[in-house]
Coordinates of C-alpha atoms and ligand atoms in Angstrom, one line a residue:
L1 CA -10.7 -9.8 -13.0
F2 CA -12.5 -12.5 -11.2
L3 CA -12.2 -14.7 -14.3
K4 CA -8.5 -13.9 -14.5
V5 CA -8.0 -15.0 -10.9
I6 CA -9.9 -18.2 -11.6
S7 CA -8.0 -19.0 -14.7
D8 CA -4.7 -18.3 -12.9
E9 CA -5.8 -20.8 -10.3
M10 CA -6.8 -23.4 -12.9
R11 CA -3.5 -23.0 -14.8
S12 CA -1.6 -23.7 -11.6
M13 CA -3.8 -26.6 -10.8
N14 CA -3.2 -28.0 -14.3
G15 CA 0.5 -27.8 -13.6
E16 CA 1.1 -25.2 -16.3
Q17 CA 2.1 -22.6 -13.7
K18 CA 4.1 -23.3 -10.6
I19 CA 3.0 -22.2 -7.2
N20 CA 4.8 -19.0 -6.2
L21 CA 6.1 -19.6 -2.6
A22 CA 6.8 -15.9 -2.2
G23 CA 3.1 -15.1 -2.0
L24 CA 2.1 -17.8 0.5
T25 CA 1.2 -17.0 4.1
S26 CA 2.4 -19.4 6.8
G27 CA -1.1 -21.0 6.9
K28 CA -1.0 -21.6 3.1
L29 CA 2.5 -23.0 3.2
K30 CA 1.6 -25.3 6.0
S31 CA -1.3 -26.7 3.9
L32 CA 1.1 -27.1 1.0
F33 CA 3.5 -29.1 3.2
S34 CA 0.7 -31.2 4.6
D35 CA -0.4 -32.1 1.0
L36 CA 3.2 -33.2 0.5
N37 CA 3.1 -35.3 3.7
E38 CA 5.7 -33.0 5.3
K39 CA 5.7 -31.5 8.8
P40 CA 4.2 -28.0 9.3
F41 CA 7.5 -26.5 10.6
R42 CA 8.8 -26.7 7.0
A43 CA 6.6 -23.6 6.4
G44 CA 8.7 -21.5 8.8
Q45 CA 12.0 -22.8 7.3
V46 CA 10.9 -21.8 3.8
M47 CA 9.6 -18.4 4.9
K48 CA 12.9 -17.6 6.6
W49 CA 14.9 -18.5 3.5
I50 CA 12.7 -16.2 1.3
H51 CA 11.8 -13.3 3.5
Q52 CA 14.8 -13.1 6.0
R53 CA 17.7 -14.3 3.8
G54 CA 16.4 -13.1 0.4
V55 CA 16.9 -16.6 -1.2
T56 CA 15.0 -17.1 -4.5
D57 CA 16.4 -20.5 -5.4
I58 CA 14.8 -23.6 -3.7
D59 CA 18.1 -25.5 -4.1
F60 CA 19.8 -23.1 -1.6
M61 CA 17.4 -24.1 1.2
S62 CA 20.0 -26.3 2.9
D63 CA 17.9 -27.4 5.9
L64 CA 15.5 -29.1 3.6
S65 CA 16.4 -32.6 2.4
K66 CA 17.5 -32.9 -1.3
N67 CA 14.5 -35.0 -1.9
L68 CA 12.1 -32.4 -0.5
R69 CA 13.9 -29.6 -2.5
Q70 CA 13.3 -31.7 -5.6
K71 CA 9.7 -32.2 -4.8
L72 CA 9.2 -28.5 -4.2
C73 CA 11.1 -27.5 -7.4
D74 CA 8.7 -29.7 -9.4
I75 CA 5.6 -27.8 -8.3
A76 CA 6.8 -24.5 -7.0
E77 CA 9.1 -21.5 -7.6
I78 CA 10.0 -18.1 -6.0
K79 CA 9.0 -15.2 -8.2
L80 CA 9.2 -11.6 -7.3
P81 CA 8.7 -8.4 -9.3
H82 CA 11.7 -6.6 -10.6
V83 CA 13.0 -3.2 -9.7
L84 CA 13.3 -1.3 -12.9
E85 CA 14.6 2.0 -11.7
E86 CA 15.7 3.7 -8.5
F87 CA 15.8 7.3 -7.4
S88 CA 17.4 8.9 -4.4
S89 CA 16.2 12.1 -2.9
S90 CA 18.4 14.8 -1.4
D91 CA 16.5 14.2 1.9
G92 CA 17.6 10.5 2.0
S93 CA 14.3 9.0 0.8
R94 CA 14.4 6.5 -2.0
K95 CA 11.9 5.6 -4.7
W96 CA 11.8 2.3 -6.6
I97 CA 9.8 1.5 -9.7
V98 CA 8.7 -2.1 -9.9
D99 CA 7.2 -4.0 -12.7
V100 CA 4.1 -6.1 -12.2
A101 CA 2.5 -9.0 -14.2
S102 CA 0.0 -6.8 -16.0
G103 CA 2.8 -5.0 -17.8
S104 CA 2.4 -1.8 -15.7
Q105 CA 4.7 -0.4 -13.2
V106 CA 4.1 0.7 -9.6
E107 CA 6.1 2.8 -7.2
M108 CA 7.3 2.4 -3.6
V109 CA 9.1 4.8 -1.4
F110 CA 11.4 4.4 1.6
I111 CA 11.5 7.3 4.1
P112 CA 14.2 7.1 6.8
E113 CA 13.7 9.0 10.0
A114 CA 15.4 9.1 13.3
G115 CA 14.7 5.7 15.0
R116 CA 12.6 4.3 12.2
G117 CA 12.4 3.5 8.5
T118 CA 9.0 3.6 6.7
L119 CA 8.2 1.9 3.5
C120 CA 5.2 3.2 1.6
I121 CA 4.0 0.5 -0.8
S122 CA 1.4 0.1 -3.6
S123 CA -1.5 -2.4 -3.6
Q124 CA -2.9 -1.8 -7.2
S125 CA -1.5 -0.4 -10.4
G126 CA -3.6 2.7 -10.8
C127 CA -6.8 3.3 -8.9
S128 CA -10.5 3.3 -9.9
L129 CA -11.7 5.7 -7.2
D130 CA -10.8 9.0 -8.8
C131 CA -10.3 11.2 -5.7
S132 CA -10.0 14.7 -7.1
F133 CA -6.7 15.5 -5.4
C134 CA -4.7 12.3 -6.3
A135 CA -2.4 11.7 -9.2
T136 CA -2.8 7.9 -9.0
G137 CA -6.6 8.3 -9.3
K138 CA -6.1 10.3 -12.5
Q139 CA -4.5 7.3 -14.1
G140 CA -7.5 5.0 -13.9
F141 CA -7.3 1.4 -12.9
D142 CA -5.1 -1.3 -14.4
S143 CA -4.8 -4.3 -12.0
N144 CA -4.7 -5.7 -8.6
L145 CA -1.2 -6.7 -7.4
S146 CA -0.7 -10.3 -6.4
V147 CA 0.5 -11.2 -2.8
A148 CA 4.1 -11.7 -4.2
E149 CA 4.0 -8.3 -5.9
I150 CA 2.9 -6.6 -2.7
V151 CA 5.2 -8.4 -0.3
G152 CA 7.9 -8.3 -3.1
Q153 CA 8.1 -4.5 -2.6
L154 CA 9.2 -5.1 1.0
W155 CA 11.5 -7.9 -0.1
W156 CA 13.2 -5.6 -2.6
A157 CA 13.5 -2.7 -0.3
N158 CA 15.3 -5.0 2.2
K159 CA 17.6 -6.3 -0.6
R160 CA 18.4 -2.8 -1.8
L161 CA 18.9 -1.2 1.7
D162 CA 21.0 -3.8 3.4
N163 CA 20.9 -7.0 1.3
F164 CA 19.1 -9.0 4.0
S165 CA 21.9 -8.5 6.5
Q166 CA 21.2 -10.6 9.5
I167 CA 23.5 -8.5 11.6
N168 CA 22.4 -4.9 11.4
T169 CA 19.1 -3.7 12.8
K170 CA 16.5 -4.0 10.0
P171 CA 16.2 -0.8 7.9
I172 CA 12.4 -1.0 7.7
S173 CA 10.4 -0.8 10.9
N174 CA 7.1 0.5 9.4
V175 CA 5.1 -0.4 6.3
V176 CA 2.2 1.8 5.2
M177 CA -0.1 0.9 2.3
M178 CA -0.3 4.5 1.1
G179 CA 1.3 4.1 -2.3
M180 CA -0.7 3.5 -5.4
G181 CA -4.2 2.0 -5.3
E182 CA -7.0 1.3 -2.8
P183 CA -5.8 -1.6 -0.7
L184 CA -9.3 -2.7 0.3
L185 CA -10.4 -3.1 -3.3
N186 CA -7.7 -5.9 -3.4
L187 CA -8.7 -7.2 0.0
D188 CA -7.7 -10.9 -0.1
N189 CA -4.2 -10.2 -1.4
V190 CA -3.7 -7.2 0.9
I191 CA -4.7 -9.3 4.0
D192 CA -2.3 -12.1 3.1
S193 CA 0.5 -9.6 2.4
V194 CA 0.2 -7.7 5.7
N195 CA 0.0 -11.0 7.5
I196 CA 3.2 -12.2 5.9
M197 CA 4.8 -8.9 6.9
M198 CA 3.9 -9.4 10.5
E199 CA 4.8 -13.1 10.6
D200 CA 7.8 -13.9 12.9
S201 CA 9.3 -16.3 10.4
A202 CA 9.1 -13.6 7.7
Y203 CA 9.6 -9.9 8.4
G204 CA 8.3 -9.9 12.0
L205 CA 7.0 -6.3 11.8
S206 CA 4.9 -5.1 14.7
K207 CA 1.1 -5.1 14.1
R208 CA 1.1 -1.5 15.2
K209 CA 3.6 -0.6 12.5
V210 CA 1.9 -2.2 9.5
T211 CA -0.9 0.2 8.4
I212 CA -3.5 -0.2 5.7
S213 CA -4.8 3.2 4.5
T214 CA -8.3 3.2 2.9
S215 CA -10.5 5.8 1.3
G216 CA -13.4 4.0 3.0
V217 CA -14.6 0.8 1.3
V218 CA -17.0 0.1 4.1
P219 CA -18.0 -3.6 3.2
A220 CA -14.3 -4.5 3.0
I221 CA -13.6 -2.9 6.4
N222 CA -16.5 -4.9 7.8
K223 CA -14.8 -8.1 6.5
M224 CA -11.4 -7.4 8.0
A225 CA -12.2 -8.3 11.6
G226 CA -10.6 -11.6 12.5
L227 CA -8.6 -11.8 9.2
T228 CA -5.7 -9.5 10.3
E229 CA -4.4 -7.4 13.2
A230 CA -2.9 -4.7 11.0
S231 CA -3.5 -1.0 11.9
L232 CA -5.9 1.1 9.9
A233 CA -5.7 4.6 8.5
V234 CA -8.8 6.3 7.1
S235 CA -8.6 9.0 4.4
L236 CA -11.3 11.4 5.6
H237 CA -10.3 14.7 4.0
A238 CA -13.6 16.5 4.7
P239 CA -15.8 17.0 7.8
S240 CA -19.1 16.8 6.0
D241 CA -20.7 14.4 3.5
K242 CA -21.4 17.2 1.1
L243 CA -17.8 18.3 0.8
R244 CA -16.4 14.7 1.0
S245 CA -18.6 13.6 -1.9
Q246 CA -17.3 16.5 -4.0
I247 CA -13.7 15.5 -3.6
M248 CA -14.0 11.7 -3.0
P249 CA -16.6 10.0 -5.2
I250 CA -16.6 6.9 -3.0
N251 CA -18.4 9.0 -0.3
K252 CA -21.6 8.9 -2.5
K253 CA -21.7 5.2 -1.9
Y254 CA -20.7 5.1 1.8
S255 CA -21.4 8.0 4.1
I256 CA -19.0 9.3 6.7
A257 CA -21.2 7.9 9.5
E258 CA -21.2 4.4 8.0
L259 CA -17.4 4.7 7.5
L260 CA -16.7 5.7 11.1
D261 CA -18.9 2.9 12.4
S262 CA -17.1 0.3 10.4
V263 CA -13.7 1.6 11.5
R264 CA -14.9 1.6 15.1
S265 CA -15.9 -2.1 14.9
Y266 CA -12.7 -3.1 13.3
M267 CA -10.7 -1.4 16.0
K268 CA -12.8 -3.2 18.6
S269 CA -12.0 -6.5 17.0
L270 CA -8.3 -6.1 17.6
S271 CA -6.6 -8.0 20.5
D272 CA -5.0 -4.8 21.9
K273 CA -6.2 -1.3 22.4
R274 CA -5.4 0.9 19.4
V275 CA -6.9 3.9 17.6
P276 CA -7.1 4.5 13.9
L277 CA -5.2 7.3 12.1
V278 CA -7.5 9.8 10.4
E279 CA -5.7 11.3 7.3
Y280 CA -6.8 14.7 6.2
T281 CA -5.1 16.2 3.1
L282 CA -5.4 20.0 3.4
I283 CA -6.2 21.7 0.1
K284 CA -6.1 25.5 -0.2
G285 CA -9.6 27.0 -0.3
I286 CA -11.3 23.6 -0.4
N287 CA -11.2 22.0 3.0
D288 CA -8.6 24.0 5.0
H289 CA -10.8 26.7 6.6
R290 CA -10.9 27.2 10.3
Q291 CA -14.6 26.3 10.1
H292 CA -13.7 22.9 8.6
A293 CA -11.3 22.3 11.5
R294 CA -14.1 23.1 14.0
Q295 CA -16.5 20.8 12.1
L296 CA -13.9 18.0 12.1
A297 CA -13.4 18.3 15.8
E298 CA -17.1 18.0 16.4
L299 CA -17.4 15.1 14.0
L300 CA -14.6 13.1 15.7
D301 CA -15.6 14.1 19.2
S302 CA -16.6 10.6 20.2
F303 CA -14.3 8.8 17.8
P304 CA -11.0 8.0 19.4
C305 CA -8.3 8.5 16.8
K306 CA -5.0 10.3 15.9
I307 CA -5.2 12.9 13.2
N308 CA -2.6 13.3 10.5
L309 CA -2.7 16.4 8.4
I310 CA -1.1 16.2 4.9
P311 CA -0.5 19.5 3.2
F312 CA -1.6 18.9 -0.5
N313 CA 1.3 17.8 -2.8
T314 CA 1.0 19.4 -6.2
F315 CA 1.1 17.5 -9.5
E316 CA 0.6 18.6 -13.0
L317 CA -2.9 18.9 -14.3
S318 CA -4.2 19.6 -10.8
K319 CA -5.5 23.0 -10.1
Y320 CA -5.4 22.5 -6.4
E321 CA -2.8 24.3 -4.3
R322 CA -1.1 23.6 -1.0
P323 CA -2.2 25.9 1.9
S324 CA 0.2 28.3 3.5
S325 CA 2.1 26.9 6.5
S326 CA 0.2 29.4 8.7
S327 CA -3.2 28.0 7.7
V328 CA -1.9 24.5 8.3
S329 CA -0.8 25.4 11.8
N330 CA -4.1 27.3 12.5
F331 CA -6.0 24.1 11.5
R332 CA -3.7 22.0 13.7
E333 CA -4.1 24.3 16.7
I334 CA -7.9 24.2 16.5
L335 CA -7.8 20.4 16.6
K336 CA -5.2 20.3 19.3
K337 CA -7.2 22.7 21.5
A338 CA -10.2 20.3 21.1
G339 CA -8.0 17.6 22.6
F340 CA -6.8 15.6 19.6
T341 CA -3.3 14.2 18.9
V342 CA -2.4 15.8 15.6
T343 CA 0.7 15.4 13.5
V344 CA 1.5 17.2 10.2
R345 CA 3.1 15.0 7.6
T346 CA 6.3 16.6 6.4
T347 CA 6.8 16.3 2.7
R348 CA 9.6 13.9 1.8
G349 CA 11.0 12.9 -1.5
D350 CA 9.3 15.8 -3.3
D351 CA 12.3 16.1 -5.7
I352 CA 11.8 12.6 -7.0
G353 CA 8.0 12.7 -7.2
A354 CA 7.7 10.4 -4.2
A355 CA 5.4 12.5 -1.9
C356 CA 1.9 11.3 -1.0
G357 CA -0.4 11.4 -4.0
Q358 CA 2.4 11.9 -6.5
L359 CA 3.0 8.2 -7.1
V360 CA 2.1 7.3 -10.7
G361 CA 4.4 4.5 -12.0
A362 CA 3.4 3.9 -15.5
V363 CA 0.0 2.4 -15.6
A364 CA -1.6 0.7 -18.7
D365 CA -4.9 2.4 -18.0
R366 CA -7.8 0.0 -18.8
T367 CA -10.4 2.5 -17.8
H368 CA -9.2 5.2 -20.2
R369 CA -9.5 7.8 -17.5
S370 CA -6.0 9.0 -18.2
V371 CA -7.0 9.9 -21.7
R372 CA -9.6 12.1 -20.1
Y373 CA -7.0 13.7 -17.9
R374 CA -4.3 13.6 -20.6
T375 CA -2.0 12.2 -17.9
T376 CA 0.4 9.3 -17.3
A377 CA 2.7 9.5 -20.3
E378 CA 2.8 13.3 -20.6
T379 CA 2.4 14.5 -17.1
G380 CA 3.4 11.6 -14.8
D381 CA 6.9 11.3 -13.3
K382 CA 9.0 12.3 -16.3
K383 CA 11.9 10.2 -15.0
V384 CA 9.8 7.0 -15.7
K385 CA 10.9 5.4 -19.0
F386 CA 8.1 3.6 -20.8
V387 CA 9.0 0.1 -21.9
G388 CA 7.4 -2.6 -24.1
K389 CA 3.7 -2.4 -24.2
L390 CA 3.7 0.7 -22.1
A391 CA 5.7 2.6 -24.7
A392 CA 3.0 1.7 -27.2
A393 CA 0.3 2.7 -24.8
A394 CA 2.0 5.9 -24.1
E395 CA 2.5 6.7 -27.8
S396 CA -1.1 6.0 -28.6
M397 CA -2.4 8.6 -26.1
Ligands
LIG401 N1 -6.1 4.5 -1.5 C1 -5.7 4.7 -0.2 C2 -4.2 4.6 0.0 C3 -3.3 5.4 -1.0 S1 -3.4 7.1 -1.0 C4 -6.3 5.9 0.4 O1 -6.8 6.7 -0.3 O2 -6.2 6.0 1.6 C5 -2.5 7.5 0.5 C6 -2.8 8.8 1.1 O3 -2.3 9.9 0.3 C7 -4.3 9.1 1.3 O4 -4.6 9.6 2.5 C8 -4.6 10.1 0.2 O5 -5.7 10.8 0.4 C9 -3.3 10.9 0.2 N2 -3.1 11.7 -1.0 C10 -3.5 11.4 -2.3 N3 -3.2 12.4 -3.1 C11 -2.6 13.4 -2.4 C12 -1.9 14.6 -2.7 N4 -1.9 15.1 -3.9 N5 -1.4 15.3 -1.7 C13 -1.4 14.9 -0.4 N6 -2.0 13.7 0.0 C14 -2.5 12.9 -1.0
LIG402 FE1 -7.3 5.9 -5.0 FE2 -6.4 6.6 -2.6 FE3 -5.8 8.1 -4.8 FE4 -8.3 8.1 -3.8 S1 -6.5 8.8 -2.8 S2 -7.7 7.9 -6.0 S3 -8.5 6.0 -3.2 S4 -5.1 6.0 -4.4

């Protein structure tokens, strides 16, 4: 992958590939304009055209001189992924399937709620981390998404929801990186992407409302301080290392104590006072016992946070089951009595395979894990049509 990134860079340096303006942060755009002997404020103008007005043609940028537009056209372009399919749920949520450069497809989901609209986006196609309860993990890993492919999901959702209307209130107030992939295994691109989302000249989202969710890649969390102000959610899912290692292989590498320490330091690095979200997927008979709730309360006793309980969403080939609503509320009550702020995530978009952990897209699995699980083609979202090389990949399984 490293080699691929280098060769992409080289190609663009050799002039074979144009610079994609859709993937540049304001800082990187400013350097580009400085190289072109132009003023830094050009960066804001270009960002507004792309991210606030949805323009993909440099010629349309009427506040840049003709000469500058020509200079830009020679070296740059605006390229975003394509929406291949769209699904609407009976509960108002929407799911879009987007193509990415590797030939795979990823999914994003829009969840409208009173007073806010949340977009759940993907950072990788597939995931290498193989958590036992996650459909994406069962697909294996294909590729990291580029900045334009990550930001492009927000761009498309804006286009589809209100066509970049400058008049209405914006349909998307919150972005969560809780779709496919582990964001912190694609750290550089994810950091640039969330920074573009929070940039005033782009989407201007509040830093409290852009959330990176991680399964706990400790060295990457340690690198985040100073690079971004985005909010953090941590997928904990178990109150002890023994149980967490059974359901999340990454815990064998980084223990709960190391994870909580790194999250604490990131939160301290932020310019305002904020607490992380602790995600806990409740799986029947695995981690949903009252004893687990008590252990969790003890573990998080001196760890300021909010807790979000996610009743397990089923998918084919998983033997796990969702706990009854009474055991979910018992679990919540124990935590509440211990003084925690606890929310239970309501399942949205279940009828279109858009609930947490159900996102599968159509991943060209380079790790062959999906063969092991006989998944993707046969058991993924059946509404996904396989195209091109994916059709071949699917047939060969
Ligand atoms: N890789 C990141 C972000 C994507 S997963 C992470 O693991 O945090 C987003 C959230 O969905 C995580 O908390 C994950 O544990 C949860 N999740 C995965 N599969 C699920 C399932 N089948 N049911 C409920 N939640 C699930
Ligand atoms: Fe990857 Fe997150 Fe799924 Fe685990 S839960 S396999 S880290 S996407």
